[in-house]
Coordinates of N, CA and C in Angstrom, one line a residue:
M1 N 0.9 -1.1 0.0 CA 0.0 0.2 0.1 C 0.9 1.3 0.0
A2 N 0.5 2.2 -1.0 CA 1.4 3.4 -1.0 C 1.6 4.2 0.0
G3 N 0.3 4.6 0.6 CA 0.4 5.7 1.7 C 0.3 5.2 3.1
A4 N 0.9 5.8 4.0 CA 0.8 5.5 5.4 C -0.8 5.8 5.8
G5 N -1.5 4.9 6.6 CA -2.7 5.2 6.9 C -3.9 4.6 6.0
L6 N -3.5 4.4 4.8 CA -4.4 4.1 3.8 C -4.8 2.5 3.7
T7 N -5.9 2.1 4.5 CA -6.1 0.7 4.8 C -7.2 0.2 3.9
D8 N -8.2 1.1 3.7 CA -9.3 0.5 2.9 C -9.3 1.0 1.5
L9 N -8.8 0.1 0.6 CA -8.6 0.5 -0.7 C -10.1 0.7 -1.5
S10 N -10.8 -0.3 -1.1 CA -12.1 0.0 -1.8 C -13.0 1.2 -1.5
T11 N -12.7 1.7 -0.3 CA -13.3 3.0 0.2 C -12.7 4.1 -0.5
F12 N -11.3 4.0 -0.4 CA -10.6 5.0 -1.0 C -10.9 5.2 -2.6
D13 N -10.9 3.9 -3.2 CA -11.2 4.0 -4.6 C -12.7 4.6 -5.0
R14 N -13.7 4.4 -4.0 CA -14.9 4.8 -4.1 C -14.9 6.4 -4.0
D15 N -14.1 6.8 -3.1 CA -13.9 8.3 -2.8 C -13.2 8.9 -4.2
V16 N -12.2 8.2 -4.7 CA -11.6 8.8 -5.9 C -12.6 9.0 -7.0
R17 N -13.5 7.8 -7.2 CA -14.6 7.9 -8.2 C -15.4 9.1 -7.9
L18 N -16.0 9.1 -6.8 CA -16.7 10.3 -6.5 C -16.3 11.6 -6.7
A19 N -14.9 11.7 -6.4 CA -14.3 13.1 -6.6 C -14.2 13.3 -8.1
I20 N -13.8 12.4 -9.1 CA -13.8 12.5 -10.3 C -15.2 13.0 -10.8
A21 N -16.2 12.3 -10.5 CA -17.7 12.5 -11.0 C -18.1 14.0 -10.5
T22 N -17.7 14.1 -9.5 CA -18.1 15.7 -8.8 C -17.3 16.7 -9.6
G23 N -16.1 16.5 -9.9 CA -15.5 17.3 -10.7 C -16.1 17.5 -12.1
I24 N -16.3 16.3 -12.8 CA -17.1 16.3 -14.2 C -18.2 17.2 -14.0
R25 N -19.0 16.9 -13.2 CA -20.4 17.7 -12.9 C -20.2 19.1 -12.7
D26 N -19.5 19.4 -11.6 CA -19.2 20.9 -11.3 C -18.4 21.7 -12.2
R27 N -17.5 21.1 -13.0 CA -16.7 21.9 -13.9 C -16.8 21.7 -15.3
G28 N -17.7 20.6 -15.7 CA -17.9 20.0 -17.2 C -16.5 19.7 -17.6
A29 N -15.6 19.2 -16.9 CA -14.3 18.6 -17.4 C -14.0 17.4 -16.5
V30 N -13.2 16.7 -17.1 CA -12.7 15.5 -16.3 C -11.2 16.1 -15.5
P31 N -11.4 15.9 -14.3 CA -10.1 16.3 -13.4 C -8.8 15.7 -13.6
S32 N -7.9 16.3 -13.4 CA -6.4 15.8 -13.3 C -6.3 14.7 -11.9
L33 N -5.1 14.0 -12.1 CA -4.8 13.3 -10.7 C -4.5 14.2 -9.7
Y34 N -3.8 15.2 -10.0 CA -3.5 16.3 -9.0 C -4.8 17.1 -8.4
E35 N -5.7 17.3 -9.3 CA -6.9 18.0 -8.8 C -7.6 17.0 -7.7
V36 N -7.7 15.7 -8.2 CA -8.5 14.7 -7.4 C -7.6 14.6 -6.1
A37 N -6.2 14.7 -6.0 CA -5.6 14.4 -4.8 C -5.8 15.7 -3.9
V38 N -6.0 16.8 -4.5 CA -6.3 18.0 -3.7 C -7.5 18.0 -3.1
R39 N -8.4 17.6 -3.9 CA -9.9 17.5 -3.5 C -10.0 16.5 -2.3
L40 N -9.4 15.4 -2.4 CA -9.3 14.3 -1.3 C -8.4 14.5 -0.1
A41 N -7.6 15.6 -0.4 CA -6.3 15.9 0.5 C -5.6 14.4 0.8
A42 N -5.3 13.9 -0.4 CA -4.5 12.6 -0.4 C -3.2 12.9 -1.1
S43 N -2.4 11.9 -1.2 CA -1.1 11.9 -1.9 C -1.3 11.5 -3.4
E44 N -0.5 12.1 -4.3 CA -0.7 12.1 -5.6 C -0.3 10.5 -5.8
A45 N 0.5 10.0 -5.2 CA 0.9 8.4 -5.1 C -0.3 7.5 -5.0
D46 N -1.0 7.9 -3.9 CA -2.2 7.1 -3.7 C -3.3 7.2 -4.7
V47 N -3.6 8.4 -5.1 CA -4.4 8.6 -6.1 C -4.2 8.0 -7.5
G48 N -3.0 8.2 -7.9 CA -2.4 7.5 -9.0 C -2.5 5.9 -9.0
A49 N -2.3 5.4 -7.7 CA -2.4 3.8 -7.6 C -4.0 3.5 -7.7
S50 N -4.9 4.5 -7.2 CA -6.3 4.3 -7.2 C -6.8 4.4 -8.7
F51 N -6.1 5.1 -9.6 CA -6.5 5.5 -10.9 C -6.1 4.2 -11.7
G52 N -5.0 3.6 -11.4 CA -4.6 2.2 -12.0 C -5.5 1.2 -11.7
R53 N -6.1 1.1 -10.4 CA -7.0 0.2 -10.1 C -8.3 0.3 -10.7
L54 N -8.6 1.6 -10.8 CA -10.0 1.8 -11.4 C -9.9 1.7 -13.0
A55 N -8.8 1.9 -13.5 CA -8.6 1.4 -15.0 C -8.6 0.0 -15.3
A56 N -7.9 -0.6 -14.3 CA -8.0 -2.3 -14.5 C -9.4 -2.8 -14.3
A57 N -10.4 -2.0 -13.5 CA -11.7 -2.5 -13.4 C -12.5 -1.9 -14.5
R58 N -12.0 -1.1 -15.4 CA -12.8 -0.7 -16.6 C -13.7 0.5 -16.2
T59 N -13.4 1.2 -15.0 CA -14.1 2.3 -14.5 C -13.9 3.5 -15.4
M60 N -12.5 3.5 -15.8 CA -12.1 4.6 -16.5 C -11.1 4.1 -17.5
I61 N -10.8 5.2 -18.4 CA -9.7 4.8 -19.4 C -8.5 5.7 -19.3
L62 N -7.4 5.3 -19.1 CA -6.3 6.4 -18.9 C -5.6 6.3 -20.4
R63 N -5.0 7.4 -20.6 CA -4.2 7.6 -21.8 C -3.0 6.8 -21.6
P64 N -2.7 6.0 -22.8 CA -1.5 5.2 -22.7 C -0.4 5.7 -22.1
G65 N 0.2 5.0 -21.1 CA 1.5 5.5 -20.5 C 1.4 6.6 -19.5
S66 N 0.1 6.9 -19.1 CA 0.1 8.0 -18.4 C -1.0 7.9 -17.1
T67 N -1.1 8.7 -16.3 CA -2.3 8.9 -15.4 C -3.5 9.7 -15.9
E68 N -3.3 10.4 -17.0 CA -4.4 11.4 -17.5 C -5.5 10.5 -17.9
I69 N -6.9 11.0 -17.6 CA -7.7 10.3 -17.9 C -8.5 10.6 -19.4
L70 N -8.5 9.6 -20.1 CA -9.2 9.7 -21.4 C -10.6 9.8 -21.3
S71 N -11.2 8.7 -20.6 CA -12.6 8.6 -20.3 C -12.9 8.2 -18.9
F72 N -14.1 8.8 -18.4 CA -14.6 8.3 -17.2 C -15.9 8.0 -17.5
N73 N -16.2 6.7 -17.7 CA -17.5 6.4 -18.4 C -18.7 7.0 -17.6
P74 N -19.5 7.6 -18.4 CA -19.7 7.7 -19.9 C -19.0 9.0 -20.5
F75 N -18.2 9.7 -19.7 CA -17.7 11.0 -20.2 C -16.4 11.0 -20.8
A76 N -16.1 11.6 -22.0 CA -14.8 11.5 -22.5 C -14.1 12.8 -22.1
S77 N -12.7 13.0 -22.0 CA -12.1 14.1 -21.4 C -12.0 15.3 -22.6
G78 N -12.4 14.8 -23.7 CA -12.3 16.1 -24.7 C -13.2 15.9 -26.0
P79 N -13.1 16.7 -27.0 CA -14.0 16.6 -28.2 C -13.9 15.1 -28.9
T80 N -14.9 14.6 -29.2 CA -15.0 13.3 -30.0 C -16.0 13.5 -30.9
D81 N -16.3 12.5 -31.7 CA -17.4 12.5 -32.6 C -18.7 12.3 -32.1
F82 N -18.8 12.3 -30.9 CA -20.3 12.2 -29.9 C -20.3 13.2 -29.0
R83 N -21.0 14.3 -29.4 CA -21.3 15.4 -28.5 C -22.7 15.4 -28.1
V84 N -22.7 15.7 -26.7 CA -24.1 15.7 -26.0 C -24.4 17.2 -25.5
R85 N -25.5 17.7 -25.7 CA -25.9 19.0 -25.2 C -26.9 18.6 -24.1
A86 N -26.4 18.9 -22.7 CA -27.2 18.6 -21.6 C -26.8 19.6 -20.5
A87 N -27.5 19.8 -19.6 CA -27.5 20.6 -18.3 C -26.5 22.0 -18.9
D88 N -27.1 22.5 -19.8 CA -26.5 23.8 -20.3 C -25.1 24.0 -20.8
R89 N -24.7 22.7 -21.3 CA -23.4 22.6 -21.7 C -23.1 21.6 -22.6
D90 N -21.8 21.5 -23.3 CA -21.8 20.3 -24.3 C -20.7 19.5 -23.4
W91 N -21.0 18.1 -23.7 CA -20.1 17.1 -23.2 C -19.8 16.2 -24.2
W92 N -18.9 15.4 -24.1 CA -18.4 14.5 -25.0 C -18.3 13.0 -24.6
A93 N -18.7 12.0 -25.5 CA -18.4 10.5 -25.2 C -17.6 9.9 -26.2
L94 N -17.1 8.8 -25.8 CA -16.2 7.9 -26.8 C -17.0 7.3 -27.8
C95 N -18.4 6.8 -27.7 CA -19.2 6.2 -28.6 C -20.8 6.6 -28.4
G96 N -21.5 6.2 -29.3 CA -22.9 6.7 -29.3 C -23.6 6.3 -28.1
W97 N -23.4 4.8 -27.5 CA -23.9 4.4 -26.4 C -23.6 5.3 -25.3
D98 N -22.2 5.5 -25.1 CA -21.9 6.5 -23.8 C -22.5 7.8 -24.1
A99 N -22.7 8.3 -25.2 CA -23.4 9.6 -25.4 C -24.7 9.5 -24.5
F100 N -25.6 8.6 -24.9 CA -26.8 8.5 -24.2 C -26.7 8.6 -22.5
G101 N -25.6 8.0 -22.2 CA -25.5 7.7 -20.7 C -25.0 9.1 -20.2
V102 N -24.4 9.9 -20.9 CA -24.0 11.2 -20.5 C -25.2 12.0 -19.9
A103 N -26.3 12.0 -20.8 CA -27.5 12.8 -20.3 C -28.1 12.1 -19.2
A104 N -28.0 10.8 -19.1 CA -28.8 10.0 -18.0 C -27.7 10.0 -16.8
A105 N -26.6 10.1 -17.0 CA -25.6 10.4 -15.7 C -26.0 11.7 -15.0
L106 N -26.3 12.7 -15.9 CA -26.5 14.2 -15.5 C -27.9 14.2 -14.9
G107 N -28.7 13.3 -14.9 CA -30.0 13.1 -14.4 C -31.1 14.1 -15.1
G108 N -30.9 14.2 -16.5 CA -31.8 15.3 -17.0 C -31.8 14.8 -18.8
D109 N -32.5 15.7 -19.4 CA -32.7 15.6 -20.8 C -31.4 15.9 -21.5
G110 N -31.3 15.5 -22.8 CA -30.3 16.0 -23.7 C -30.3 15.6 -25.1
V111 N -29.3 16.2 -25.8 CA -29.4 15.8 -27.2 C -28.0 15.3 -27.6
V112 N -28.1 14.1 -28.2 CA -26.8 13.5 -28.7 C -26.6 13.8 -30.2
L113 N -25.4 14.5 -30.4 CA -25.0 15.0 -32.0 C -23.9 14.0 -32.2
G114 N -24.1 13.3 -33.3 CA -23.1 12.4 -33.8 C -22.7 12.5 -35.0
Q115 N -21.7 11.7 -35.6 CA -21.3 11.8 -36.9 C -21.8 10.3 -37.7
C116 N -22.2 10.3 -38.5 CA -22.8 9.2 -39.3 C -21.4 8.4 -39.9
A117 N -21.3 7.4 -39.4 CA -20.2 6.4 -39.9 C -20.2 6.0 -41.4
D118 N -21.4 5.9 -41.9 CA -21.7 5.4 -43.2 C -21.5 6.4 -44.3
V119 N -21.8 6.2 -45.6 CA -21.4 7.1 -46.6 C -22.5 8.3 -46.8
C120 N -23.6 8.3 -45.9 CA -24.8 9.5 -46.2 C -24.2 10.8 -45.5
G121 N -23.4 10.8 -44.5 CA -22.7 11.9 -44.0 C -23.6 12.7 -43.3
V122 N -24.8 12.2 -42.8 CA -25.8 13.1 -42.3 C -25.5 12.8 -40.8
P123 N -25.3 14.0 -40.1 CA -25.1 13.7 -38.6 C -26.5 13.5 -37.9
P124 N -26.5 12.5 -37.2 CA -27.6 12.1 -36.5 C -27.8 12.9 -35.1
E125 N -29.0 13.3 -34.9 CA -29.3 13.9 -33.7 C -30.6 13.2 -32.9
V126 N -30.3 12.8 -31.7 CA -31.3 12.1 -31.0 C -31.4 12.9 -29.7
R127 N -32.8 13.0 -29.4 CA -32.9 13.6 -28.1 C -33.2 12.4 -27.0
R128 N -32.8 12.8 -25.9 CA -33.1 11.9 -24.5 C -33.8 12.7 -23.8
A129 N -35.0 12.2 -23.5 CA -36.0 12.9 -22.5 C -36.8 12.1 -21.6
G130 N -36.3 12.0 -20.4 CA -36.7 11.1 -19.4 C -36.3 9.7 -19.9
D131 N -37.2 8.9 -19.9 CA -37.0 7.3 -20.4 C -36.9 7.1 -22.0
A132 N -37.3 8.4 -22.5 CA -37.5 8.3 -23.9 C -36.4 8.8 -24.9
G133 N -36.0 8.2 -26.0 CA -35.1 8.6 -26.9 C -35.9 8.8 -28.4
G134 N -35.6 9.7 -29.1 CA -36.2 10.0 -30.3 C -35.3 10.7 -31.2
A135 N -35.5 10.3 -32.5 CA -34.5 10.9 -33.5 C -35.2 12.3 -33.9
L136 N -34.3 13.4 -34.1 CA -34.9 14.7 -34.4 C -35.0 14.7 -36.1
D137 N -34.4 13.8 -36.7 CA -34.5 13.8 -38.2 C -35.7 12.9 -38.7
G138 N -36.7 12.6 -37.7 CA -37.8 11.9 -38.2 C -37.6 10.3 -38.1
G139 N -36.5 9.9 -38.2 CA -36.1 8.5 -38.0 C -36.6 7.9 -36.8
G140 N -36.7 6.6 -36.9 CA -37.0 5.9 -35.6 C -35.8 5.1 -34.9
R141 N -35.9 5.1 -33.5 CA -34.9 4.6 -32.8 C -35.8 3.6 -31.8
E142 N -35.3 2.4 -31.5 CA -36.1 1.4 -30.6 C -35.0 1.0 -29.7
F143 N -35.4 1.1 -28.5 CA -34.5 0.5 -27.3 C -35.3 -0.6 -26.5
G144 N -34.8 -1.6 -26.2 CA -35.6 -2.4 -25.5 C -35.7 -2.3 -23.8
L145 N -35.0 -1.4 -23.4 CA -35.0 -1.0 -22.0 C -35.3 0.6 -21.9
P146 N -35.9 1.0 -20.7 CA -35.9 2.4 -20.4 C -34.5 2.9 -20.4
A147 N -34.2 4.2 -20.6 CA -32.9 4.7 -20.5 C -32.2 4.6 -19.2
R148 N -33.0 4.6 -18.0 CA -32.5 4.6 -16.9 C -32.0 3.2 -16.5
Q149 N -32.5 2.2 -17.3 CA -31.8 0.8 -17.0 C -30.8 0.5 -17.8
W150 N -30.2 1.4 -18.9 CA -29.2 0.8 -19.6 C -28.0 0.4 -19.1
G151 N -27.5 0.9 -18.1 CA -26.5 0.6 -17.3 C -26.5 -0.8 -16.8
E152 N -27.8 -1.3 -16.5 CA -27.9 -2.6 -15.8 C -27.9 -3.8 -17.0
A153 N -28.0 -3.5 -18.2 CA -27.9 -4.4 -19.3 C -26.7 -5.0 -19.6

């Protein structure tokens, strides 16, 4: 164990996850390892070790060879092809499914703006309102579960 007095890693990792999530919600950006350490009054070494455990558990994705967060599911750390307008700002996700999760994680409605991967070039826009999702282009989308249960599937 890296730090003196750090005995319950699962509790510490939970606190790190919550600090990251709170930083995302409050600032609209994924925090750095340093920012999480300051928020928790913990050493950067202990937070770095926690980042490693959380990445191994697939709670987040680190940039290769670093402790910089690329994605804290469902939030991406920067612009991608999947933008979400929710909670009065723009957010980013690594994929379309994560984009739906962004609005759900924020507890509100949102619009998913993507980039079509086929030859049509039409950027799809899908609105998430409560448990419903609907295409703004008039096209249909069908999901077997309400949006609030997507993380359980």
